Short mmCIF file of C-alpha atoms and ligand atoms in Angstrom, two decimals:
data_model
loop_
_atom_site.label_atom_id
_atom_site.label_comp_id
_atom_site.label_asym_id
_atom_site.label_seq_id
_atom_site.Cartn_x
_atom_site.Cartn_y
_atom_site.Cartn_z
CA MET A 21 108.09 92.40 136.56
CA THR A 22 104.31 91.60 136.14
CA ASP A 23 104.21 88.31 135.95
CA TYR A 24 102.42 87.01 132.92
CA ILE A 25 101.76 83.95 133.10
CA SER A 26 100.42 83.44 136.68
CA GLU A 27 97.97 86.59 135.78
CA TYR A 28 97.17 84.45 132.94
CA LYS A 29 96.39 81.04 134.85
CA LYS A 30 94.56 83.29 137.99
CA LYS A 31 91.95 84.41 134.61
CA THR A 32 91.59 81.29 132.90
CA LYS A 33 90.66 78.44 135.48
CA GLY A 34 88.07 76.86 133.26
CA SER A 35 89.97 77.34 130.26
CA ALA A 36 93.01 74.87 132.20
CA LYS A 37 90.40 72.71 133.50
CA LEU A 38 89.06 72.11 129.71
CA PHE A 39 92.23 72.17 128.16
CA VAL A 40 93.49 69.01 130.74
CA LYS A 41 90.53 67.09 128.39
CA SER A 42 91.42 68.86 125.57
CA LEU A 43 94.83 67.01 126.22
CA LYS A 44 93.71 63.37 126.71
CA LEU A 45 91.58 63.46 124.04
CA HIS A 46 93.62 64.89 120.96
CA VAL A 47 97.33 65.45 120.15
CA ASN A 48 98.75 68.70 122.10
CA GLY A 49 95.54 69.14 122.73
CA VAL A 50 94.53 70.76 119.53
CA SER A 51 93.81 70.01 115.79
CA HIS A 52 96.00 72.69 114.53
CA ASN A 53 99.31 72.82 116.05
CA ILE A 54 99.97 76.44 115.94
CA ARG A 55 96.86 77.12 118.05
CA PHE A 56 98.49 76.04 121.40
CA TYR A 57 100.63 77.73 123.15
CA GLU A 58 102.23 77.94 126.94
CA PRO A 59 100.54 77.02 129.13
CA TYR A 60 97.82 76.51 127.45
CA PRO A 61 95.51 78.24 125.06
CA PHE A 62 91.59 79.75 126.28
CA VAL A 63 88.86 77.74 125.08
CA VAL A 64 86.81 80.31 123.57
CA LYS A 65 82.54 79.96 123.89
CA LYS A 66 81.37 82.37 122.15
CA SER A 67 82.48 85.15 119.31
CA SER A 68 80.89 88.22 118.23
CA GLY A 69 81.86 91.52 116.16
CA LYS A 70 85.67 92.36 116.83
CA ASN A 71 86.14 89.82 120.12
CA LEU A 72 86.07 86.23 121.68
CA PHE A 73 85.15 84.64 125.12
CA ASP A 74 86.51 82.18 126.44
CA VAL A 75 84.82 80.02 129.06
CA ASP A 76 85.35 82.33 131.73
CA ASP A 77 84.06 85.00 131.05
CA ASN A 78 86.88 86.98 129.56
CA LYS A 79 86.79 89.58 126.16
CA TYR A 80 89.56 89.68 124.20
CA THR A 81 89.23 92.28 121.05
CA ASP A 82 90.34 89.31 118.39
CA TYR A 83 93.11 90.01 115.89
CA TRP A 84 93.70 86.39 114.49
CA MET A 85 89.87 86.89 113.63
CA GLY A 86 89.68 82.59 112.61
CA HIS A 87 93.52 82.22 110.60
CA TRP A 88 92.24 85.75 108.34
CA SER A 89 89.44 84.51 107.20
CA LEU A 90 86.58 86.91 108.99
CA ILE A 91 87.21 90.41 107.22
CA LEU A 92 83.94 91.59 108.38
CA GLY A 93 84.01 90.16 111.93
CA HIS A 94 83.04 87.52 113.83
CA GLY A 95 79.38 86.82 112.89
CA PRO A 96 78.45 89.88 111.07
CA LYS A 97 74.94 90.41 110.87
CA LYS A 98 74.17 89.79 107.39
CA ILE A 99 76.23 86.15 107.39
CA LYS A 100 74.35 85.18 109.74
CA GLU A 101 70.29 86.40 108.38
CA SER A 102 72.14 84.66 104.98
CA LEU A 103 73.39 81.39 106.94
CA LYS A 104 70.05 81.12 109.43
CA LYS A 105 68.27 81.26 105.42
CA GLN A 106 70.13 78.68 104.01
CA ILE A 107 69.63 75.97 107.53
CA GLU A 108 66.17 76.81 107.33
CA LYS A 109 66.69 74.75 103.65
CA SER A 110 69.26 72.50 105.01
CA TRP A 111 72.76 72.07 105.33
CA MET A 112 74.62 69.25 103.09
CA TYR A 113 72.82 68.53 99.72
CA GLY A 114 76.47 66.67 98.55
CA THR A 115 74.49 67.18 94.74
CA VAL A 116 74.89 70.47 92.44
CA ASN A 117 72.96 73.67 93.81
CA GLU A 118 72.42 77.34 93.44
CA GLN A 119 74.58 78.46 95.81
CA THR A 120 77.81 77.48 94.53
CA ILE A 121 76.44 78.98 90.93
CA LEU A 122 75.68 82.28 92.84
CA LEU A 123 79.21 82.22 95.08
CA SER A 124 80.84 81.58 91.16
CA GLU A 125 79.13 83.79 89.27
CA LEU A 126 80.85 86.50 91.44
CA ILE A 127 84.40 85.37 92.11
CA ALA A 128 84.44 84.75 87.96
CA LYS A 129 83.40 88.36 88.20
CA ALA A 130 86.13 89.65 90.10
CA VAL A 131 89.24 87.37 89.41
CA PRO A 132 89.96 87.52 85.53
CA VAL A 133 91.65 84.28 85.32
CA ALA A 134 88.90 82.20 87.31
CA GLU A 135 87.95 81.19 83.44
CA LYS A 136 86.48 78.30 85.45
CA ILE A 137 85.83 76.74 89.36
CA ARG A 138 86.62 73.83 91.37
CA TYR A 139 85.99 74.06 95.45
CA VAL A 140 87.40 72.12 97.75
CA THR A 141 87.04 72.55 101.60
CA SER A 142 90.30 73.70 102.58
CA GLY A 143 93.34 76.03 100.83
CA THR A 144 95.21 73.05 101.37
CA GLU A 145 93.68 70.93 99.05
CA ALA A 146 93.32 73.66 96.94
CA THR A 147 97.35 74.18 96.74
CA MET A 148 97.07 70.46 96.37
CA TYR A 149 95.40 70.20 93.31
CA ALA A 150 97.12 73.49 91.93
CA VAL A 151 99.88 71.39 92.29
CA ARG A 152 99.20 68.33 90.64
CA LEU A 153 97.35 69.81 87.92
CA ALA A 154 100.36 71.73 87.26
CA ARG A 155 101.99 68.73 86.59
CA SER A 156 99.92 67.15 84.96
CA VAL A 157 98.82 69.93 82.63
CA THR A 158 103.12 70.39 82.26
CA ARG A 159 104.32 66.57 82.05
CA LYS A 160 106.96 67.49 85.04
CA LYS A 161 107.20 66.44 88.10
CA ILE A 162 109.53 69.36 90.09
CA ILE A 163 107.66 72.49 92.28
CA ALA A 164 109.31 75.32 93.64
CA LYS A 165 107.95 77.11 96.53
CA ILE A 166 109.23 80.25 98.32
CA ASP A 167 111.46 78.89 101.29
CA GLY A 168 109.07 80.06 103.91
CA GLY A 169 106.25 79.73 102.32
CA TRP A 170 103.46 78.09 103.48
CA HIS A 171 100.16 76.24 101.39
CA GLY A 172 99.32 73.76 103.82
CA TYR A 173 100.01 70.91 105.41
CA THR A 174 100.04 68.39 101.65
CA SER A 175 102.47 66.59 101.36
CA ASP A 176 103.34 68.49 98.30
CA LEU A 177 104.67 71.42 99.15
CA LEU A 178 105.44 70.40 102.97
CA LYS A 179 108.84 71.67 102.60
CA SER A 180 111.49 74.66 103.54
CA VAL A 181 109.15 76.30 105.71
CA ASN A 182 110.58 77.21 108.60
CA TRP A 183 114.04 78.73 108.70
CA PRO A 184 116.80 77.82 107.81
CA PHE A 185 114.73 75.59 105.33
CA THR A 186 117.49 72.55 105.09
CA GLU A 187 115.66 70.35 107.30
CA SER A 188 112.98 68.08 106.62
CA GLU A 189 109.83 69.46 108.22
CA SER A 190 107.75 66.29 109.03
CA SER A 191 108.79 62.50 108.12
CA GLY A 192 106.66 60.74 106.17
CA VAL A 193 106.87 62.92 103.81
CA VAL A 194 107.71 61.14 100.52
CA ASN A 195 109.09 62.37 96.53
CA GLU A 196 110.35 66.08 98.50
CA GLU A 197 113.19 65.66 96.08
CA GLN A 198 111.17 67.64 94.13
CA ILE A 199 110.00 70.45 95.83
CA VAL A 200 112.41 73.09 95.25
CA SER A 201 113.16 76.19 97.11
CA ILE A 202 113.81 80.07 96.19
CA PRO A 203 114.35 82.88 98.09
CA TYR A 204 111.72 85.59 98.36
CA ASN A 205 112.47 88.77 96.83
CA ASP A 206 116.20 87.85 95.25
CA LEU A 207 115.42 87.55 91.67
CA GLU A 208 119.03 86.72 90.75
CA LYS A 209 119.51 83.78 93.17
CA SER A 210 116.10 82.20 92.35
CA LEU A 211 116.18 82.43 88.34
CA LEU A 212 119.57 80.63 89.19
CA ILE A 213 117.84 78.38 90.71
CA LEU A 214 115.06 77.73 88.94
CA GLU A 215 116.91 77.50 86.03
CA LYS A 216 118.82 74.28 87.48
CA HIS A 217 115.26 73.05 86.97
CA SER A 218 113.74 74.16 84.35
CA LYS A 219 113.57 70.74 81.80
CA ASP A 220 111.25 69.83 84.87
CA LEU A 221 110.06 72.46 86.60
CA ALA A 222 105.75 71.50 86.71
CA GLY A 223 105.18 75.10 88.15
CA VAL A 224 105.81 77.92 90.53
CA ILE A 225 103.65 78.67 93.82
CA ILE A 226 104.56 82.50 95.44
CA GLU A 227 102.03 83.92 97.94
CA PRO A 228 101.97 87.68 96.67
CA VAL A 229 102.59 88.82 100.09
CA LEU A 230 104.11 85.66 102.76
CA GLY A 231 101.32 85.56 105.17
CA GLY A 232 102.41 82.49 107.56
CA GLY A 233 106.41 83.15 106.39
CA GLY A 234 106.17 86.96 108.54
CA CYS A 235 103.41 89.21 106.78
CA ILE A 236 105.70 90.23 103.73
CA PRO A 237 105.07 92.47 100.82
CA ALA A 238 106.86 90.84 97.56
CA ASP A 239 108.52 93.18 94.94
CA VAL A 240 106.13 93.41 91.95
CA ASP A 241 108.94 92.98 89.47
CA TYR A 242 110.43 89.69 91.74
CA LEU A 243 107.10 88.09 90.29
CA LYS A 244 106.58 89.03 87.19
CA GLY A 245 110.68 87.83 86.92
CA ILE A 246 109.50 84.45 88.26
CA GLN A 247 106.20 84.37 85.91
CA GLU A 248 108.45 85.03 82.58
CA PHE A 249 110.62 82.56 83.78
CA CYS A 250 107.12 80.17 84.14
CA HIS A 251 106.01 80.94 81.07
CA LYS A 252 109.16 80.70 79.13
CA ASN A 253 109.79 77.39 80.42
CA ASN A 254 106.10 76.13 80.19
CA SER A 255 105.79 76.00 83.51
CA LEU A 256 102.59 77.36 85.10
CA PHE A 257 102.88 80.33 87.52
CA ILE A 258 100.40 79.48 90.12
CA LEU A 259 99.58 82.30 93.04
CA ASP A 260 98.43 80.90 96.21
CA GLU A 261 96.04 84.12 96.98
CA ILE A 262 94.09 82.28 99.86
CA VAL A 263 95.37 84.93 102.51
CA THR A 264 95.70 87.82 99.79
CA GLY A 265 92.07 87.18 97.70
CA PHE A 266 89.58 90.08 98.72
CA ARG A 267 92.20 90.76 101.08
CA PHE A 268 93.59 94.34 100.00
CA ARG A 269 90.33 94.72 97.74
CA TYR A 270 87.46 93.61 95.54
CA GLY A 271 89.18 90.83 94.18
CA CYS A 272 92.68 89.52 94.07
CA ILE A 273 96.09 91.49 94.29
CA TYR A 274 97.50 89.74 90.91
CA PRO A 275 95.79 92.59 89.04
CA THR A 276 96.86 95.47 90.69
CA MET A 277 100.65 94.04 89.65
CA LYS A 278 99.56 93.46 85.91
CA LEU A 279 100.15 89.70 86.51
CA ASP A 280 98.97 86.54 84.56
CA PRO A 281 98.92 84.05 86.71
CA ASP A 282 97.90 79.77 85.03
CA ILE A 283 95.96 79.00 87.92
CA VAL A 284 94.93 81.57 91.90
CA THR A 285 93.70 79.56 94.56
CA LEU A 286 91.64 81.33 96.84
CA GLY A 287 90.46 80.59 100.87
CA LYS A 288 89.24 82.38 103.32
CA ILE A 289 87.71 85.57 102.63
CA VAL A 290 85.73 83.87 99.77
CA GLY A 291 84.05 81.41 102.17
CA GLY A 292 83.36 83.92 105.07
CA GLY A 293 84.18 82.11 107.69
CA MET A 294 82.69 78.56 106.52
CA ALA A 295 85.26 75.89 105.32
CA ILE A 296 86.37 76.35 102.10
CA GLY A 297 89.03 75.73 99.50
CA VAL A 298 89.23 77.57 95.44
CA MET A 299 90.76 76.17 92.77
CA CYS A 300 90.82 78.80 89.43
CA GLY A 301 92.39 79.07 86.57
CA LYS A 302 92.49 79.59 82.92
CA LYS A 303 89.94 77.91 80.62
CA GLU A 304 92.11 75.50 79.11
CA ILE A 305 94.16 74.92 82.30
CA MET A 306 91.29 73.59 84.28
CA GLU A 307 89.51 71.66 81.34
CA HIS A 308 92.57 69.75 81.51
CA SER A 309 91.03 68.02 84.57
CA ASN A 310 88.06 67.37 82.99
CA THR A 311 87.52 63.22 82.99
CA LYS A 312 84.77 63.50 79.80
CA GLY A 313 86.01 62.61 76.40
CA LYS A 314 89.80 61.81 78.67
CA LYS A 315 91.77 58.47 79.23
CA LYS A 316 93.50 58.91 83.46
CA SER A 317 96.93 58.67 80.90
CA GLU A 318 95.81 62.37 79.90
CA ARG A 319 94.21 64.05 83.07
CA SER A 320 94.14 65.48 86.05
CA TYR A 321 91.97 64.24 89.08
CA VAL A 322 90.89 67.33 90.59
CA GLY A 323 88.20 67.88 93.15
CA GLY A 324 86.57 65.49 95.36
CA GLY A 325 85.14 65.90 98.36
CA THR A 326 81.89 65.22 100.07
CA PHE A 327 81.60 68.43 101.77
CA SER A 328 83.26 69.98 98.29
CA ALA A 329 80.84 73.31 97.77
CA ASN A 330 78.16 72.61 100.20
CA PRO A 331 75.57 74.83 100.57
CA THR A 332 76.82 76.64 103.94
CA SER A 333 80.54 77.59 103.10
CA MET A 334 78.86 78.93 99.18
CA THR A 335 76.10 80.28 101.59
CA SER A 336 78.56 82.71 103.38
CA GLY A 337 81.05 83.01 101.00
CA PHE A 338 78.48 84.44 98.56
CA ALA A 339 77.03 86.42 101.30
CA THR A 340 80.36 87.64 102.41
CA LEU A 341 81.41 88.87 99.39
CA SER A 342 78.09 90.34 98.45
CA VAL A 343 78.72 92.62 101.54
CA LEU A 344 82.29 93.64 100.03
CA LYS A 345 80.70 94.61 96.79
CA ASN A 346 78.82 96.79 97.91
CA ASN A 347 80.69 97.90 100.63
CA LYS A 348 83.69 98.81 99.08
CA SER A 349 85.07 101.22 101.90
CA VAL A 350 85.39 98.84 103.75
CA TYR A 351 88.89 97.93 102.29
CA SER A 352 89.99 101.75 103.18
CA LYS A 353 88.51 101.73 106.65
CA ILE A 354 90.66 98.10 107.00
CA ASP A 355 93.92 99.53 104.89
CA ASP A 356 94.19 102.87 107.12
CA LEU A 357 93.98 101.20 110.43
CA GLY A 358 96.46 98.21 108.92
CA GLN A 359 98.29 101.72 108.17
CA TYR A 360 98.14 103.83 111.70
CA ALA A 361 98.62 100.51 113.32
CA ARG A 362 101.88 100.26 111.42
CA LYS A 363 103.13 103.15 111.99
CA GLU A 364 102.44 103.71 115.39
CA LEU A 365 104.23 100.43 116.54
CA ASN A 366 107.18 101.49 114.81
CA LYS A 367 107.22 104.48 116.54
CA ILE A 368 107.21 102.93 120.40
CA PHE A 369 109.32 100.50 119.71
CA ASP A 370 111.40 103.63 118.38
CA GLY A 371 113.65 101.30 116.42
CA GLN A 372 112.94 97.80 118.08
CA VAL A 373 110.94 96.29 115.91
CA ILE A 374 110.10 96.51 112.42
CA VAL A 375 106.21 95.88 111.31
CA THR A 376 105.94 94.82 108.14
CA GLY A 377 102.65 93.69 106.42
CA LYS A 378 100.15 95.69 103.71
CA GLY A 379 96.31 97.12 104.29
CA SER A 380 94.92 95.51 107.37
CA LEU A 381 97.84 92.59 107.51
CA PHE A 382 100.60 93.49 110.13
CA MET A 383 103.26 91.62 111.95
CA THR A 384 105.95 93.13 114.62
CA HIS A 385 109.04 91.85 114.48
CA PHE A 386 111.34 92.10 117.22
CA VAL A 387 115.20 92.96 115.49
CA LYS A 388 118.56 91.19 116.86
CA ASP A 389 121.04 90.62 115.09
CA GLY A 390 121.51 93.37 113.37
CA ILE A 391 118.37 92.84 110.76
CA SER A 392 117.40 95.89 109.44
CA GLN A 393 114.87 95.06 106.90
CA ILE A 394 112.47 91.98 106.80
CA ARG A 395 112.49 90.88 103.21
CA ASN A 396 111.80 87.02 103.05
CA SER A 397 111.26 84.72 105.63
CA ALA A 398 114.74 84.14 107.10
CA ASP A 399 115.37 87.98 107.76
CA ALA A 400 111.56 87.48 109.20
CA ALA A 401 113.14 84.49 111.16
CA LYS A 402 116.47 85.71 112.84
CA CYS A 403 114.70 88.53 114.27
CA ASP A 404 113.78 87.51 118.34
CA ILE A 405 110.55 85.21 118.21
CA ASP A 406 110.96 84.17 121.68
CA ARG A 407 110.18 88.11 122.97
CA LEU A 408 107.26 88.91 119.98
CA GLN A 409 105.49 85.37 121.69
CA LYS A 410 106.06 87.30 125.20
CA TYR A 411 105.30 90.51 123.93
CA HIS A 412 101.61 88.53 121.94
CA PHE A 413 101.46 86.46 126.01
CA LYS A 414 101.45 89.80 127.53
CA LEU A 415 98.47 91.11 125.37
CA ILE A 416 96.19 88.70 125.53
CA SER A 417 97.26 88.18 129.45
CA HIS A 418 96.87 91.59 131.13
CA ASP A 419 94.86 93.40 128.21
CA GLY A 420 92.47 91.85 126.45
CA ILE A 421 94.04 91.83 122.95
CA PHE A 422 94.29 88.52 121.20
CA PHE A 423 97.55 87.46 118.64
CA LEU A 424 98.22 83.72 118.24
CA PRO A 425 100.85 84.47 119.63
CA GLY A 426 104.22 85.13 117.77
CA LYS A 427 101.53 85.59 114.14
CA LEU A 428 100.70 88.94 112.26
CA GLY A 429 96.48 90.63 113.06
CA ALA A 430 94.41 91.22 111.06
CA ILE A 431 91.75 93.71 111.06
CA SER A 432 88.46 93.68 110.21
CA ASP A 433 85.55 95.77 109.57
CA ALA A 434 84.66 95.38 113.04
CA HIS A 435 87.97 96.94 114.87
CA SER A 436 87.28 100.45 115.03
CA LYS A 437 90.36 103.20 115.81
CA GLU A 438 89.84 103.24 118.70
CA ASP A 439 90.56 99.05 119.15
CA VAL A 440 93.60 100.08 117.54
CA LYS A 441 94.57 102.90 119.71
CA LYS A 442 93.42 100.24 122.83
CA MET A 443 96.75 98.02 121.24
CA ILE A 444 99.11 100.80 120.66
CA THR A 445 99.06 102.01 124.35
CA ALA A 446 99.31 98.33 124.99
CA SER A 447 102.04 97.61 123.28
CA GLU A 448 104.02 100.86 124.53
CA ASN A 449 103.97 98.89 128.83
CA PHE A 450 105.91 95.94 127.47
CA SER A 451 109.36 96.01 127.69
C1 LIG B 516 98.61 80.90 101.61
C2 LIG B 516 98.14 79.85 102.13
N1 LIG B 516 98.60 78.78 101.34
C3 LIG B 516 97.02 77.90 102.06
C4 LIG B 516 97.04 78.13 102.97
C5 LIG B 516 96.10 76.42 103.79
O1 LIG B 516 94.87 76.35 104.39
P1 LIG B 516 93.74 75.86 104.74
O2 LIG B 516 94.02 76.83 105.80
O3 LIG B 516 92.75 76.32 104.71
O4 LIG B 516 93.77 74.36 104.72
C6 LIG B 516 97.20 78.84 104.77
C7 LIG B 516 96.81 78.77 105.85
O5 LIG B 516 97.18 79.43 106.28
C8 LIG B 516 97.46 79.94 103.83
O6 LIG B 516 98.16 81.04 104.45
#
């Protein structure tokens, strides 16, 4: 059997050296835990189109695509040109700027619930504020989230992320009892749990396609059932579309499901690869955070941040959404490639895997212990995660194809059918 670790070490000597330095300077050598993998991650020096290049000049076809934020690929020409123009003007104002208004006009038109918008610089902040706003509007405390749901490291939502969902995710998190957790795609069980907390339930936050939790689409009826419960009980229905927003269509996915969320969070794609988080929602709810004429006890503090609505993020977001708006065929192209990837991976791994996902997102789960379907994070966690990581590492070390080990893949407009075919062929040789 090929020794992929030796193969990797041989071709990434420069990365190995640099990572020793990185380990001295940074905790575990990284600034986002998931970016570390054994024996060490390669160190990137540049990226372009579908490719990442490491410091040893190895080229990788990238399916991680900047935490799935780069729907147009790395450094697309139009975004680069817009950013260059903006950089000429300058890159940080710390004031109201026109670029923000331009981006908001696009978002408000494409996302019906975005009657009012606030920008921050990460998805984590957006979900943190969404939770605070829900608590403030409803005057209730409990937030329900999904088992396996990932909304960033905010203390307000750092619970039941990893299977078996019973252990505390981190020390230092207070008031964990105010976060309750419900099983994805199981309406009956979810409602039983929500019912127990209905009097003090400020809101439920859900991703319409579970991203970090296994790339699993929600049943529309499940989401509708949760929404109905929220609206009956004066709790807010919060959709986290940080991964799904502008990923499958120009806009959010929720209108296609005929949902009526109160708050929607966005990020990733809407920043075009620059730092962003967006909170948007119904006017009367968002206005609750208006500081004008309200006592502190009557409103919620939402927003802030030195770099919120900075002109570079706003410019790359505006340029990206403009390209998508004028080229909606991007979606049919990447969706077709995603469907092709899922079908072919299922075929070649013949019964060994279930490939989940939707549109241009896909994830290969190596089944074990009789798992026959993946409907939630528990099903995904019971699969052979070690084997998935070995499979991804084989692609990195042997085939020049990059998935962040263990994570879902995202196809961008920079990928071609040829690329996906190469990935399938490379997968055929994994055993
Ligand atoms: C659904 C979802 N919400 C929130 C976040 C947090 O966003 P960020 O990493 O920009 O803080 C993520 C990040 O992957 C996510 O997938």
